[in-house]
Amino acid sequence: MVSIKDVARHAETSFKTVSRVINGDQRVNPATRERVSEAIRALGYRPHSGARMMRSNQSRIIGFLSDRVTTQPHSGDILRGAQQMADAHGRLLMLFNIDADAGDDHRRRAFELLMEQRVDGLLYACDYHREVTLPLEMQQLPSLLVNGFSTTTALPALVPDERLAAQQATRLLLAEGHRHIAFLAPNPRSVATPLRVTGFHDALLEAGIEPSSMPVITACVGTPGGEEEYLVESAMAQLMTAETPPTAILCGQDRIALQLYLVLARRGLGPGRDLAVVSFDDQQPISGALTPSLTTMALPHLEMGRQAMKLLLDGNAPSGTTSIPFSTVLGQSHRHG
Amino acid sequence: MVSIKDVARHAETSFKTVSRVINGDQRVNPATRERVSEAIRALGYRPHSGARMMRSNQSRIIGFLSDRVTTQPHSGDILRGAQQMADAHGRLLMLFNIDADAGDDHRRRAFELLMEQRVDGLLYACDYHREVTLPLEMQQLPSLLVNGFSTTTALPALVPDERLAAQQATRLLLAEGHRHIAFLAPNPRSVATPLRVTGFHDALLEAGIEPSSMPVITACVGTPGGEEEYLVESAMAQLMTAETPPTAILCGQDRIALQLYLVLARRGLGPGRDLAVVSFDDQQPISGALTPSLTTMALPHLEMGRQAMKLLLDGNAPSGTTSIPFSTVLGQSHRHG
DNA sequence: AGTGGCCGTGACAACGTTGTCACAATCATT
DNA sequence: AATGATTGTGACAACGTTGTCACGGCCACT
């Protein structure tokens, strides 16, 4: 492999001067600089990151510990956002994925391997919004938690603003004139669920509606991130036979919305025509395939990834947990019937 | 940061002996070895990958160039599989994602950055099965293409066996006794489409059915991997009013199956009851949420990732393009009505 | 007892880079 | 014209590790 000394020989100068050119040092004669640049091109020289790392004592690498991020389809955007921002700051990403069945020692080993790479910082990303127990060693270097929170460490964390998203989604339906809105709530074992219910209620209160008068029905049970079962059929049967059936349904997640579309189709009802539907998450395979197009609150995965990396690199992450707003994807399904 | 010399001082030996212990050299007195191990633990020593890299002239890092892999939800499993296998072989993964809007120079820069890291090998993964033009420089080091193929370079490549999957899916329906099967074909601009049609026809021929007697209708148009539109409603209208309507539908992808479920629901028909349905891809958000459960041919993303990494590390990748079989996910939807 | 081989250990150089210091040449200042 | 500052350049050490070589001590042979 061609080194800085080979370049120096070719450009007939000292290897130190070559180093200066590479690092953009101004105090180099333009003519010399040109000779050196030419030699670099001619020889196809590439700086050796290992040597640089040793001298400068920093790697310009950020570790990305992904807690099953690639398992759940849509959260991969966290990774994408982080990578975008890392690249914009001239950093590289070293990825280590931890699978569901992995124990605590596996995670510790992953951490250890990244430390051996002398990563300048560490992002720990979860597949879905939940609590995690982190290796305490993570506090040894600049670290940030994405899409999760930890009560055992004081690391800064970024999570989606579930409450606000629910509030905004509900406002959307209220603005269309709906006064009878049901919430098909997601898995009660998910941390997002109570927050989304709160947001739902907050919006109702704003509009002067008594929250307890609006039905909240659990439409998904099972293990979050694992095997889940949907109860949309029975929930809708219950709702539609009530004294005052809802004119709008807030679905706790896109999978529930998908089920709802099917139930409505079987009943000859059209979303956005006979019944307004708004959902959460914006899981592309679903939201991109449903017709009429689904109005959904998109999880800010990309944005969380970007922000997390930015905060990490700027070194000014606020301690504690920061909530990132969802973005609203307007489809046809929330329209008034 | 604590170095090998600090450990040596603490263990009262030479730093060379410490190096031997770290690298598992057998010719070290057990007592000394124990003293050194103890010192390593006590001081929290971690080998410096940069220094090792420089001496040994290899990084034990594999570059992963992802051509929008994290954009399309389900293909992230390629990354996951590659990481699993890399870890099993004591390698780390350096990730670089190229976004859709990025030009050729962006890709070349990504390659250059990975080369500066002195990666020992390179995986180039595509978000969906398609042709790519690769930077020719990739032939400078062991590289492998995953989920795509290149006609401009001779790099080994792994792709899903679309033809076989379609053949197997069709056999499944034939085994249930169906003799009138329609294929709702995916995007004609996708490379998978003609291969899946061929597999469909191969299975029909095996069963002694004239392929041209079975309808193949395009049910998805637009830009593959981008904005797509589905034509399932009209396709089904056409099929169900035909002289001999099909008793089974082969859906070219899960998104089409999702649409089909909706169309059938509106017509009061049940998949797996009134009409058999088999699909492709196993996009979890869809296949995991549909009821009755969808029988679908799962894209071998995880397996391709694992195999690609294994072939790369073993250094015996067969030249040319290798097809990897799908796996069959049996649900209820393919049952006989 | 003398010879050869093995075992455990250490001295030293080298990998490719950057930081520190120094030096000569040029320029601006007194 | 002498002095000081600046500019361009190079010599050298150092980062943390591993490969090469060599050395002393012990054992098993002749």
XYZ file of C-alpha atoms in Angstrom, chain A residues 1-2 44-54 57 59-61 68 70-74 76-77 79-80 83-84 87-88 91-100 106 109-118 137 140 228 230 255 258-259 261-263 265-269 283-286 288-291, chain B residues 1-2 44-54 57 59-61 68 70-74 76-77 79-80 83-84 87-88 91-100 106 109-118 137 140 228 230 255 258-259 261-263 265-269 283-286 288-291:
150
model
C 0.000 0.000 0.000
C 1.333 3.422 -0.978
C -3.580 6.602 -5.769
C -2.518 7.407 -2.239
C -5.065 6.982 0.568
C -4.377 8.132 4.108
C -4.153 5.248 6.542
C -6.890 5.720 9.116
C -5.160 3.410 11.583
C -2.017 5.490 11.675
C -4.000 8.694 11.918
C -6.042 7.216 14.693
C -2.939 6.380 16.635
C -6.041 9.705 19.390
C -11.046 7.661 15.221
C -13.725 9.842 13.664
C -15.930 6.780 13.986
C -32.910 -4.935 16.983
C -33.173 -3.720 11.656
C -35.616 -6.307 12.933
C -38.612 -4.032 13.073
C -38.921 -2.794 9.548
C -39.522 0.899 9.847
C -34.179 1.420 10.126
C -34.685 5.072 9.368
C -29.885 4.319 11.268
C -30.302 6.103 7.978
C -25.587 7.908 8.938
C -26.613 10.946 6.912
C -21.381 11.711 6.889
C -22.207 15.405 6.847
C -17.647 10.672 10.494
C -18.143 7.021 9.750
C -20.548 4.639 11.376
C -19.599 1.327 12.867
C -22.677 -0.792 13.218
C -23.335 -3.506 15.700
C -26.747 -5.090 15.804
C -27.998 -6.941 18.837
C -30.664 -9.498 18.145
C -33.690 -10.201 20.236
C -23.644 -10.118 24.145
C -19.213 -7.630 24.223
C -20.574 -5.442 21.450
C -19.769 -2.404 23.525
C -16.284 -3.715 24.199
C -15.590 -4.288 20.512
C -16.671 -0.777 19.665
C -14.443 0.593 22.410
C -11.504 -1.257 20.912
C -12.215 0.635 17.733
C -11.855 3.768 19.843
C -19.834 1.527 30.847
C -17.430 6.351 29.806
C -49.305 -9.602 18.438
C -55.561 -7.756 16.675
C -51.528 -2.312 11.586
C -55.079 -2.026 8.060
C -57.392 -4.288 10.021
C -59.896 -1.053 6.431
C -60.667 -4.773 6.071
C -63.473 -4.703 8.612
C -64.732 -3.230 3.546
C -66.603 -6.276 4.784
C -69.309 -3.977 6.129
C -69.477 -2.062 2.879
C -68.119 1.072 4.481
C -45.307 2.120 8.235
C -44.652 2.468 4.530
C -45.650 -1.009 3.343
C -49.073 -0.391 4.815
C -48.247 3.286 0.923
C -50.556 0.517 -0.204
C -53.903 1.406 1.343
C -56.564 3.143 -0.708
C -5.783 5.471 27.585
C -4.036 2.492 29.108
C -9.276 -2.090 32.022
C -6.904 -2.411 29.120
C -8.333 -2.527 25.608
C -6.169 -3.295 22.581
C -5.881 -0.344 20.241
C -7.335 -1.377 16.906
C -5.525 1.417 15.093
C -2.115 0.239 16.189
C -2.958 -3.367 15.425
C -4.235 -2.340 12.056
C -0.983 -0.649 11.265
C -1.955 -4.524 7.775
C -8.449 -4.030 9.845
C -10.839 -6.902 10.476
C -13.510 -4.514 9.271
C -30.811 2.518 0.012
C -32.554 1.048 4.949
C -34.999 2.946 2.774
C -37.058 -0.016 1.738
C -38.237 -1.451 5.003
C -37.733 -5.163 4.685
C -32.695 -4.261 6.287
C -32.469 -7.963 6.995
C -27.682 -5.894 6.844
C -28.730 -7.881 9.873
C -23.677 -8.356 10.697
C -24.513 -11.655 12.375
C -19.604 -11.035 14.257
C -19.402 -14.805 14.174
C -15.272 -8.870 12.120
C -16.921 -5.523 12.476
C -19.149 -3.780 10.013
C -18.630 -0.270 8.772
C -21.833 1.005 7.296
C -22.281 3.561 4.602
C -25.727 4.222 3.239
C -26.289 5.821 -0.126
C -29.587 7.554 -0.518
C -31.772 7.528 -3.548
C -21.363 10.232 -3.729
C -16.676 9.001 -2.151
C -18.295 6.396 0.089
C -16.053 3.790 -1.437
C -13.031 5.986 -0.922
C -13.826 6.535 2.749
C -14.185 2.833 3.335
C -10.869 2.229 1.590
C -9.217 4.709 3.931
C -10.472 2.543 6.752
C -8.585 -0.279 5.055
C -12.538 0.340 -8.143
C -9.488 -3.741 -6.100
C -46.257 2.895 -7.284
C -52.035 -0.598 -7.729
C -48.777 -5.061 -1.289
C -53.135 -6.425 0.760
C -55.121 -4.732 -1.986
C -57.800 -8.667 0.643
C -59.556 -5.304 0.549
C -61.194 -5.972 -2.809
C -63.712 -7.963 1.561
C -65.762 -5.450 -0.392
C -67.136 -8.303 -2.492
C -67.944 -10.345 0.568
C -65.341 -12.940 -0.297
C -43.204 -7.892 4.220
C -43.821 -8.237 7.929
C -46.028 -5.200 8.530
C -48.433 -6.607 5.976
C -48.103 -10.126 10.083
C -51.301 -8.110 10.207
C -53.536 -9.738 7.608
C -56.215 -12.202 8.690
